[in-house]
PDB file of C-alpha atoms in Angstrom:
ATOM      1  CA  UNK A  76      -9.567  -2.017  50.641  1.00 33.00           C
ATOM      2  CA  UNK A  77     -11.059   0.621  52.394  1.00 37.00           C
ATOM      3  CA  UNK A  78     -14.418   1.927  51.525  1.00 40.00           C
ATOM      4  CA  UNK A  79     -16.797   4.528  53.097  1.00 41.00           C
ATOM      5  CA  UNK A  80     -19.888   5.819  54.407  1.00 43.00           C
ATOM      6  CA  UNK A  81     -20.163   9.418  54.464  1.00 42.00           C
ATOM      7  CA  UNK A  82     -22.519  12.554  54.290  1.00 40.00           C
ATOM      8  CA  UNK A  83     -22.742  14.762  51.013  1.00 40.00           C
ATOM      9  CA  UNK A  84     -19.686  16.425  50.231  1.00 39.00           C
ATOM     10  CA  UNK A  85     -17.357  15.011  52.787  1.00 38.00           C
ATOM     11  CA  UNK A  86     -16.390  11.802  51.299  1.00 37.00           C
ATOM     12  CA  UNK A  87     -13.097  10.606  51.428  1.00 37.00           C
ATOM     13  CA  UNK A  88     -12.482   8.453  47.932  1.00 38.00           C
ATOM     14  CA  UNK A  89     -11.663   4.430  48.306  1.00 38.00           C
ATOM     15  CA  UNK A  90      -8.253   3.247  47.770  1.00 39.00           C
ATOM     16  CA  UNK A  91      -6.688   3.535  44.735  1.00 38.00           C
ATOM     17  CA  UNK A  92      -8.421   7.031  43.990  1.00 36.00           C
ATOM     18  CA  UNK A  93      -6.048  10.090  44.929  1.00 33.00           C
ATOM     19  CA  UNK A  94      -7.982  13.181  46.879  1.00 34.00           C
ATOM     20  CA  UNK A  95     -11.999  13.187  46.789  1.00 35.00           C
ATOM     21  CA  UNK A  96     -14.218  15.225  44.527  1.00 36.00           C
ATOM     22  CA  UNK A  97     -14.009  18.887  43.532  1.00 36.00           C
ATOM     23  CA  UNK A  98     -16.752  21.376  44.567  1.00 38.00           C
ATOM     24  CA  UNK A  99     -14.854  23.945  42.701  1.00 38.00           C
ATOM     25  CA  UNK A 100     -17.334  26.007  40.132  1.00 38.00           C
ATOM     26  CA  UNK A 101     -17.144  24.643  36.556  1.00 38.00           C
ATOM     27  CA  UNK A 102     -14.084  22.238  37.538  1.00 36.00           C
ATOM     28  CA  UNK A 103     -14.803  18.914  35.341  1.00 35.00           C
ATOM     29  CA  UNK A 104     -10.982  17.824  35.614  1.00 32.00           C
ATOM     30  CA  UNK A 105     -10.170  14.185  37.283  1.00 31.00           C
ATOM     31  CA  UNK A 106      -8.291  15.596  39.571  1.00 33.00           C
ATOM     32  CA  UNK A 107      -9.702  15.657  43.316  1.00 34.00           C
ATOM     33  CA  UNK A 108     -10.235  18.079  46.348  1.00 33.00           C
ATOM     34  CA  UNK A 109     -10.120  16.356  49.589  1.00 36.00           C
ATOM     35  CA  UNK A 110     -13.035  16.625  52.252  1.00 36.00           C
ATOM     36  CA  UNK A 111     -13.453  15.681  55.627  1.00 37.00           C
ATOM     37  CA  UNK A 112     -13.495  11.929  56.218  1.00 39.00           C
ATOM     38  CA  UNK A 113     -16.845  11.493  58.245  1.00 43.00           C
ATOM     39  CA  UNK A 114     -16.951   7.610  59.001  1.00 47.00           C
ATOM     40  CA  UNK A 115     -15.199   4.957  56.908  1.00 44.00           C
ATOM     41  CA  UNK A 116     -15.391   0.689  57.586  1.00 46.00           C
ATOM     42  CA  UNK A 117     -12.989  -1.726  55.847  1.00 45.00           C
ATOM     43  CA  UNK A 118     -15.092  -4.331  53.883  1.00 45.00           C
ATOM     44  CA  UNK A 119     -14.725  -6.961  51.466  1.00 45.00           C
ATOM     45  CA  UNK A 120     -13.346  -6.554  47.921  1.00 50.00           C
ATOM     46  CA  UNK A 121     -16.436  -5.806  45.599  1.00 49.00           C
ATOM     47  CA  UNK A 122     -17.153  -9.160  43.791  1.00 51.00           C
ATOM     48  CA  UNK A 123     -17.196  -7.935  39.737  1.00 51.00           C
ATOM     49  CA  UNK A 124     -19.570 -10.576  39.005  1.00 48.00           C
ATOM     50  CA  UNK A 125     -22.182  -9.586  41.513  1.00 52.00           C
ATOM     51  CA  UNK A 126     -25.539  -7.771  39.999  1.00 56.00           C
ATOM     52  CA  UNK A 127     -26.332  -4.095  40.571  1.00 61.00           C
ATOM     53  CA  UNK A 128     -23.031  -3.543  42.727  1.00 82.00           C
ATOM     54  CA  UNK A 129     -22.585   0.246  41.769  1.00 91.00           C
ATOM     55  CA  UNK A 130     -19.396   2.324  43.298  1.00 91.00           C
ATOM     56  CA  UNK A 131     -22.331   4.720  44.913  1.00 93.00           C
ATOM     57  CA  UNK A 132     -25.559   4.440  45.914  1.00 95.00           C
ATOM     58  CA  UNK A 133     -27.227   7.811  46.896  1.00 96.00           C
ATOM     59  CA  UNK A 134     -30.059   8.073  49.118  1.00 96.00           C
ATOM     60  CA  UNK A 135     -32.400  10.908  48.503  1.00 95.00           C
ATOM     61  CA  UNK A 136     -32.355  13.362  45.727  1.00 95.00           C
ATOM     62  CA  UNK A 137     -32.653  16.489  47.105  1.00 93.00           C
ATOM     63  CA  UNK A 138     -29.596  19.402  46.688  1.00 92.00           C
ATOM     64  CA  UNK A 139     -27.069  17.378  48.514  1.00 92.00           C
ATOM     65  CA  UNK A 140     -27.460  14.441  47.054  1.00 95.00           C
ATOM     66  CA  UNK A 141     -27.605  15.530  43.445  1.00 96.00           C
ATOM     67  CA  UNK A 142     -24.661  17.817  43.850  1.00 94.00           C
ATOM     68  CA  UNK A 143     -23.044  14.682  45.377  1.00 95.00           C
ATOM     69  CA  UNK A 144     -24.120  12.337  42.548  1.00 96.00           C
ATOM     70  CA  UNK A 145     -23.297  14.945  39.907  1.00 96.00           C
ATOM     71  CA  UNK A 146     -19.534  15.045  41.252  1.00 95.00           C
ATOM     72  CA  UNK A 147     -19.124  11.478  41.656  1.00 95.00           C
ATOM     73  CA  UNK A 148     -20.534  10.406  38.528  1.00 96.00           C
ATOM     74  CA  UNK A 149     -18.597  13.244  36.701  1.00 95.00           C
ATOM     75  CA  UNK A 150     -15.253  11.200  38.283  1.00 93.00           C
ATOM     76  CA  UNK A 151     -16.269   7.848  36.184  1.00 93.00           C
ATOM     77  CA  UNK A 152     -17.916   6.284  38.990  1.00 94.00           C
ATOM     78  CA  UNK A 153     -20.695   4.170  38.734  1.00 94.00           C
ATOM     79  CA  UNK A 154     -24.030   6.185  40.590  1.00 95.00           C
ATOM     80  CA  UNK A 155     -27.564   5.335  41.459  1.00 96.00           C
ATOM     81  CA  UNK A 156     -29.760   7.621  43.198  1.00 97.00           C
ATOM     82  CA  UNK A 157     -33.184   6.918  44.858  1.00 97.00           C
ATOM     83  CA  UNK A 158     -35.557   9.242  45.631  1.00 95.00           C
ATOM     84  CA  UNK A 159     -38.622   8.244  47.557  1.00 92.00           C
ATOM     85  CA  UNK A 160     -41.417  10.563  45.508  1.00 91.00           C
ATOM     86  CA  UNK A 161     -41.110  13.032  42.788  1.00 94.00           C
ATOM     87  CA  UNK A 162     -37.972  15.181  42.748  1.00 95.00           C
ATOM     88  CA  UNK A 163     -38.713  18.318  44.336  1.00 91.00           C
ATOM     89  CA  UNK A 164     -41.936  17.529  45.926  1.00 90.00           C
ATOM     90  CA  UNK A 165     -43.461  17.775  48.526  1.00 85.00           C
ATOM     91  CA  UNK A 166     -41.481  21.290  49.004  1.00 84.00           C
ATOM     92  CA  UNK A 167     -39.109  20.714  51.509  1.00 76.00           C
ATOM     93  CA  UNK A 168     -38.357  24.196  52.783  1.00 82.00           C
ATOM     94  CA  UNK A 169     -38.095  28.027  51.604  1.00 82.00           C
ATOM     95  CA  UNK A 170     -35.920  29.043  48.426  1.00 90.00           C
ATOM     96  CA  UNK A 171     -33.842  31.563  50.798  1.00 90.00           C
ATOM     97  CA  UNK A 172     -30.407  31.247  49.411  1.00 91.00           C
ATOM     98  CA  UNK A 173     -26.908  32.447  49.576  1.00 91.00           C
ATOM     99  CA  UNK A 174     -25.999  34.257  46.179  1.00 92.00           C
ATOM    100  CA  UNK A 175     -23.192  31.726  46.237  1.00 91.00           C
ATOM    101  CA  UNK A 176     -25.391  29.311  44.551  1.00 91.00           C
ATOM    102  CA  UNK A 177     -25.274  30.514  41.067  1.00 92.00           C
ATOM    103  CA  UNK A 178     -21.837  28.789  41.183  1.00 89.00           C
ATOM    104  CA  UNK A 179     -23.256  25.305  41.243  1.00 86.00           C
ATOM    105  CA  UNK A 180     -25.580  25.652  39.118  1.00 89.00           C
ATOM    106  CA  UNK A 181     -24.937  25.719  35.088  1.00 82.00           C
ATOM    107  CA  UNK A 182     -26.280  28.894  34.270  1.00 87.00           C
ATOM    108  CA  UNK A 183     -29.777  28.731  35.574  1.00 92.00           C
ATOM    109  CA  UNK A 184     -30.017  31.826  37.126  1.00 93.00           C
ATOM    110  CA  UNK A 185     -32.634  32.896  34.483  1.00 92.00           C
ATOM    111  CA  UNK A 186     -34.954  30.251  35.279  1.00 94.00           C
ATOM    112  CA  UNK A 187     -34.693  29.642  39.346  1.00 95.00           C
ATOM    113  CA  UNK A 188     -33.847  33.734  40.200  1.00 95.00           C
ATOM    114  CA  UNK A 189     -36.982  35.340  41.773  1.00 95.00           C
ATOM    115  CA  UNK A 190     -35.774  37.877  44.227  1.00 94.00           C
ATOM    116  CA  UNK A 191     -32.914  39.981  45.761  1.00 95.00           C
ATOM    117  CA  UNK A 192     -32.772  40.479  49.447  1.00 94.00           C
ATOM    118  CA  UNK A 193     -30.732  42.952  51.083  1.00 94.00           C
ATOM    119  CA  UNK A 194     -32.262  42.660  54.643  1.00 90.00           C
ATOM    120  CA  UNK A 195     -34.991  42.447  57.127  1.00 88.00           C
ATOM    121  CA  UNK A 196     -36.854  43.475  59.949  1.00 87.00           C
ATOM    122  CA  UNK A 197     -36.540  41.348  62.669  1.00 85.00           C
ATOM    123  CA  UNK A 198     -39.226  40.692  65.512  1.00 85.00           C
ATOM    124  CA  UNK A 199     -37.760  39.455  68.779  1.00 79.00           C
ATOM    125  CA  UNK A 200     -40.998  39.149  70.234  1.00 83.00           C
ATOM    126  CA  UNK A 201     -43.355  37.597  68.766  1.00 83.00           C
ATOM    127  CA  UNK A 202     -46.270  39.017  65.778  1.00 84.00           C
ATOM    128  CA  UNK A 203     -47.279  42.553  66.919  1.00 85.00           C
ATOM    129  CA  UNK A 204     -43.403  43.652  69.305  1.00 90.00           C
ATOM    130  CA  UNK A 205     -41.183  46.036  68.033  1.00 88.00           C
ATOM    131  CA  UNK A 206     -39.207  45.561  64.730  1.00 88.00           C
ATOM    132  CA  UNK A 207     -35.364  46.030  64.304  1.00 84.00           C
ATOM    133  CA  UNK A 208     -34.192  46.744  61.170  1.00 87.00           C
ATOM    134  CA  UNK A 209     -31.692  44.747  59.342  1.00 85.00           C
ATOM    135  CA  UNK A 210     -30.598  46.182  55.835  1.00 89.00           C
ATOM    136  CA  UNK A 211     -27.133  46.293  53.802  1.00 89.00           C
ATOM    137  CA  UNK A 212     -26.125  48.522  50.727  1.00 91.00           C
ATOM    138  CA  UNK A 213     -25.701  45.546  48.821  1.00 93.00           C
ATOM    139  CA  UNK A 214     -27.905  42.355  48.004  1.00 94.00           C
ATOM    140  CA  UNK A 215     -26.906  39.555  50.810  1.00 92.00           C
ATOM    141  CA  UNK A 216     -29.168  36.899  49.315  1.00 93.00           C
ATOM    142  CA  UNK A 217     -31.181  36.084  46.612  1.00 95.00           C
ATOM    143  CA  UNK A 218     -34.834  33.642  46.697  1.00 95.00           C
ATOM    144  CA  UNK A 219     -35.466  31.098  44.265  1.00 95.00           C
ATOM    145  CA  UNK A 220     -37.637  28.436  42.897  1.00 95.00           C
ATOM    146  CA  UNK A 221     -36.872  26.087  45.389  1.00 93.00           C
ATOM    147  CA  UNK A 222     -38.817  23.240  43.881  1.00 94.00           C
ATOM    148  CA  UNK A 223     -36.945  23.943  40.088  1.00 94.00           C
ATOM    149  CA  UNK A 224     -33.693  23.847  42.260  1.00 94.00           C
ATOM    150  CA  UNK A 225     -33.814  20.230  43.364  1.00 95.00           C
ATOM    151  CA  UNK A 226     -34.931  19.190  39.810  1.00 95.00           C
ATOM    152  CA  UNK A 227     -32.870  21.181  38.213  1.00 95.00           C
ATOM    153  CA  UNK A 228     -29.933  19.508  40.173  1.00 95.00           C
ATOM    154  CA  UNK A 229     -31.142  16.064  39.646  1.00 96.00           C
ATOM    155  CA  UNK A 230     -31.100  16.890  35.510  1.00 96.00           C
ATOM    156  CA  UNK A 231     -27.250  17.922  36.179  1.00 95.00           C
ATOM    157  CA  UNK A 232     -26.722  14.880  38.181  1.00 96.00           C
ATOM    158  CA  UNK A 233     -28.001  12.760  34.952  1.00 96.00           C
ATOM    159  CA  UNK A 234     -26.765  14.514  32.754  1.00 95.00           C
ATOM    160  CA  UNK A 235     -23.343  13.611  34.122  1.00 95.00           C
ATOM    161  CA  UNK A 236     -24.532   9.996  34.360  1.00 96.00           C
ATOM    162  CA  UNK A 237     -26.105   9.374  37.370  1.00 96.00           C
ATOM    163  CA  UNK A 238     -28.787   7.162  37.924  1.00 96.00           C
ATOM    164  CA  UNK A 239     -31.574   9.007  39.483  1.00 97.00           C
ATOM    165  CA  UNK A 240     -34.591   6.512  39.910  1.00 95.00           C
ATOM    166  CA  UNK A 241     -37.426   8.489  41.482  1.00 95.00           C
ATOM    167  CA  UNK A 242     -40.431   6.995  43.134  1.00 95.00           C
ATOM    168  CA  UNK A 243     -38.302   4.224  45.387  1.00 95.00           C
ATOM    169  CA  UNK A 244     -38.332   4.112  48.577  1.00 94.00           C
ATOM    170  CA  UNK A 245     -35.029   2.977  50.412  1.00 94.00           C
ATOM    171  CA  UNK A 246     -36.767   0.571  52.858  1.00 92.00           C
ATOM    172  CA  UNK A 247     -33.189  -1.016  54.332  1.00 90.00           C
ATOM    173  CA  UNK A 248     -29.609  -0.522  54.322  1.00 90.00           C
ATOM    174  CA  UNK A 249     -27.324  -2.915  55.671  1.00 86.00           C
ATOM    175  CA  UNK A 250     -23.862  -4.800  55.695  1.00 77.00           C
ATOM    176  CA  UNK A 251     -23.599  -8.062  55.975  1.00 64.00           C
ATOM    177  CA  UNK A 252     -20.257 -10.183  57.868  1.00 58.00           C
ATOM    178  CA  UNK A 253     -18.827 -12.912  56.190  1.00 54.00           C
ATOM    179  CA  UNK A 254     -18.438 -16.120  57.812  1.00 51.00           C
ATOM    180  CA  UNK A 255     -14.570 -16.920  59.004  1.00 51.00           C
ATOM    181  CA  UNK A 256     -14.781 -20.124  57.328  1.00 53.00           C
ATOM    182  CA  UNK A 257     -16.300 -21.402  53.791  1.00 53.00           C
ATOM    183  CA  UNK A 258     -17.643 -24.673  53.725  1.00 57.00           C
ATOM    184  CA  UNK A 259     -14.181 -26.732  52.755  1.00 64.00           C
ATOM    185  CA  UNK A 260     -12.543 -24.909  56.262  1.00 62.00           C
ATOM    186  CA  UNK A 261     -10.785 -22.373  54.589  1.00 63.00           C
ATOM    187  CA  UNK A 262     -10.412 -18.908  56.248  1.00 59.00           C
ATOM    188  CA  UNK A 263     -12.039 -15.883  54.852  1.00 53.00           C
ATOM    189  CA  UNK A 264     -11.872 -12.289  55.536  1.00 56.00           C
ATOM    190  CA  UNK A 265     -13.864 -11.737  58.618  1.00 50.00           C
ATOM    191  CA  UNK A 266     -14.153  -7.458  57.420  1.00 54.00           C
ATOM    192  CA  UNK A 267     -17.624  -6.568  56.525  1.00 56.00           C
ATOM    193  CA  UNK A 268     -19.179  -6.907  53.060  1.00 69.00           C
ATOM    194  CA  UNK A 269     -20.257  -4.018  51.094  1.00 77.00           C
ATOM    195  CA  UNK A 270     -23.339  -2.523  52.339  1.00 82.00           C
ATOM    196  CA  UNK A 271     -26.800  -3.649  50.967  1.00 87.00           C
ATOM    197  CA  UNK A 272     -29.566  -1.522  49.900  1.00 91.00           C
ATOM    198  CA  UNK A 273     -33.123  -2.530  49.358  1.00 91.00           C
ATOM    199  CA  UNK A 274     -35.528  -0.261  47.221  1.00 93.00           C
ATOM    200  CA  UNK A 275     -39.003  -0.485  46.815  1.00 93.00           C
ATOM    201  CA  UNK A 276     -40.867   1.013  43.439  1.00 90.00           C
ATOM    202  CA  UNK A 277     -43.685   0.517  41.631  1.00 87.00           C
ATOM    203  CA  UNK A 278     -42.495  -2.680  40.112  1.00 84.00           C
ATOM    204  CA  UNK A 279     -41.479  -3.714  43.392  1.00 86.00           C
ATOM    205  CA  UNK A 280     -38.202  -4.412  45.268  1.00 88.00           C
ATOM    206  CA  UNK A 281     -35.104  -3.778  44.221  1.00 88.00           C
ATOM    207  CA  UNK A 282     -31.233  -5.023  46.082  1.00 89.00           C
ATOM    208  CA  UNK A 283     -28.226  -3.000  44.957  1.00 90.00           C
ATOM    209  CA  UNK A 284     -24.850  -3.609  46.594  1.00 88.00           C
ATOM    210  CA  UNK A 285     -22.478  -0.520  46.729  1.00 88.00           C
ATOM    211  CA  UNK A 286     -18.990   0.464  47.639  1.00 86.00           C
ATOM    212  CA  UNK A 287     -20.114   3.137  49.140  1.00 88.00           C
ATOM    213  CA  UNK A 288     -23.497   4.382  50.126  1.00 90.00           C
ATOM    214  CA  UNK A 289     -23.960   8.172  50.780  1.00 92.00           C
ATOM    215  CA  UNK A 290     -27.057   9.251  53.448  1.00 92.00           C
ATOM    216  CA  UNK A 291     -28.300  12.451  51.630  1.00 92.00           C
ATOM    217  CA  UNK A 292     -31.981  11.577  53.212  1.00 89.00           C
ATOM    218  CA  UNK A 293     -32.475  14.363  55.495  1.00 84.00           C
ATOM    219  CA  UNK A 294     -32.488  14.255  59.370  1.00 80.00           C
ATOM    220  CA  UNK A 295     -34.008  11.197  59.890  1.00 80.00           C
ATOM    221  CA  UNK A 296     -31.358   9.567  57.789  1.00 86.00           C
ATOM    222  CA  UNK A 297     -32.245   5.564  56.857  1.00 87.00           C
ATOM    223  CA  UNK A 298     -28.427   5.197  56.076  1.00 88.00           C
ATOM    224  CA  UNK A 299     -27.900   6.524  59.167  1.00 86.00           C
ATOM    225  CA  UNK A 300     -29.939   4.252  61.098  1.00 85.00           C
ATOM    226  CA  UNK A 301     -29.178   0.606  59.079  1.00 85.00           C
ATOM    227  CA  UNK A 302     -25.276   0.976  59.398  1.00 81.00           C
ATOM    228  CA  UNK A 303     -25.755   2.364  63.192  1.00 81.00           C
ATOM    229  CA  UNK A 304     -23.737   5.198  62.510  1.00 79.00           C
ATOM    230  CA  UNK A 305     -22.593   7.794  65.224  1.00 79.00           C
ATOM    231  CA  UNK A 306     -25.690  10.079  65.588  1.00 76.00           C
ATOM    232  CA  UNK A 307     -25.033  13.965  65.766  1.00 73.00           C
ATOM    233  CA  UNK A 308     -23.562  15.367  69.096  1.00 74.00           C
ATOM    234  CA  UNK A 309     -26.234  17.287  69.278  1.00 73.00           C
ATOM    235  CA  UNK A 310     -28.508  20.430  67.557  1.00 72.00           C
ATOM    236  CA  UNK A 311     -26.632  22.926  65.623  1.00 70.00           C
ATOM    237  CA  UNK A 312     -27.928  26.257  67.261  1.00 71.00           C
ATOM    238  CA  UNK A 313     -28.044  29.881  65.481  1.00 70.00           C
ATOM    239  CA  UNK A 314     -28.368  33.392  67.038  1.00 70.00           C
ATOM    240  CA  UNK A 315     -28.556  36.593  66.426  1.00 65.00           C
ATOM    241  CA  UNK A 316     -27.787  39.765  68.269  1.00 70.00           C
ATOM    242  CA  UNK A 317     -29.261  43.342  67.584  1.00 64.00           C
ATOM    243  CA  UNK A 318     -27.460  46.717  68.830  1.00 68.00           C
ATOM    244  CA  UNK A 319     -28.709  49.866  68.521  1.00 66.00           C
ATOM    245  CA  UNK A 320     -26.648  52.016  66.022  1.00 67.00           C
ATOM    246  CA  UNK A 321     -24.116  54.193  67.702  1.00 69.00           C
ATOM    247  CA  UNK A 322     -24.584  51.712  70.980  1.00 68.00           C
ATOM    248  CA  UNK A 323     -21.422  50.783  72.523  1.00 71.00           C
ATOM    249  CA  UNK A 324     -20.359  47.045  71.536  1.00 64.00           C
TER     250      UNK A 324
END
């Protein structure tokens, strides 16, 4: 069997499971949309009779990861989610969003919705230089709660039967190789058994096996790090370029 380790929303699903999950607004079917595989490794079968094996393990509860851990548990898989402090806190950046993400959200427009934006002014050099203008007849964003956001997430993400254990820390992820012979000589399968993942929490630490472990974590990534995935090629630059109006292109 072939299991995986992926980032949010591009998982590929293990064998016997057609497609991967739906980001489609309000789809709830069992029937899959396929993603982008980002990394898979072949490992063992999952032993049945092994404690806390779960088909997922999520690391960090912030938007990716309960979006992720809503869709998977919403497919009948087995979830747990750790998040290292309180959901939502410390806040983790501005609630500048796309209007797209009313779509993912059940209806909580009412409660997250704080602001329409329809553009800017944009300094190019520095506090005190010249502004340029940036504005649209229609609304091209909206801002939000950004703190509600993640918790309101993580509520979806239980509600559809995740696990979401705040407060633990994911101190280690690993995999472990199985010896090519048990102790009577006979072979075994030298692939990689499923990865481990150590929690601590207040009532101190926890080992969950997983099929798959997803590295939702941010930047730094601790999933990342234990399985010694391929880092990034490199930064992910933006621009943005200003022209008078009625300037020639």
């Amino acid at each position: 069997p072939r299991f995986v380790v992926a980032a949010p929303e591009q998982w590929t699903a293990p064998a016997g499971r057609s497609g991967a999950i739906s980001d489609a607004p309000g789809h709830h079917s069992r029937r899959l949309t396929k993603y982008p595989r980002v990394e898979s490794r072949s490992y063992m079968p999952a032993d049945p009779h092994v404690p806390d094996m779960h088909d997922v393990v999520v690391v960090g509860a912030g938007p990716a990861g309960s979006r992720y851990a809503r869709r998977a548990a919403e497919q009948g898989l087995d979830v747990v989610v750790f998040e290292q402090g309180e959901v939502g806190e410390p806040l983790a950046c501005s609630g500048h969003v796309s209007t797209d993400l009313w779509a993912y959200t059940e209806d909580a427009r009412e409660e997250l919705f704080q602001n329409e934006i329809s553009g800017a002014r944009f300094h190019t050099g520095g506090p005190g230089s010249d502004d340029h203008p940036f504005y649209k007849d229609e609304v091209i964003s909206n801002v939000i709660d950004r703190v509600g956001l993640d918790r309101h997430l993580a509520d979806l993400a239980r509600a559809a039967g995740a696990d979401v254990r705040e407060g633990h820390t994911v101190v280690g992820v690993s995999e472990g190789r199985q010896p090519l012979e048990n102790a009577s000589g006979e072979r075994r399968d030298p692939r990689a058994a499923p990865p481990t993942v150590v929690a601590r929490g207040d009532d101190g630490g926890e080992t969950h096996r997983a099929k798959m472990v997803a590295g939702c974590d941010g930047p730094t990534c601790r999933v990342r790090r234990g399985l010694a995935l391929t880092e990034p090629g490199g930064p992910l630059h933006g621009g943005l370029r200003l022209r008078e109006a009625g300037a020639p292109p």
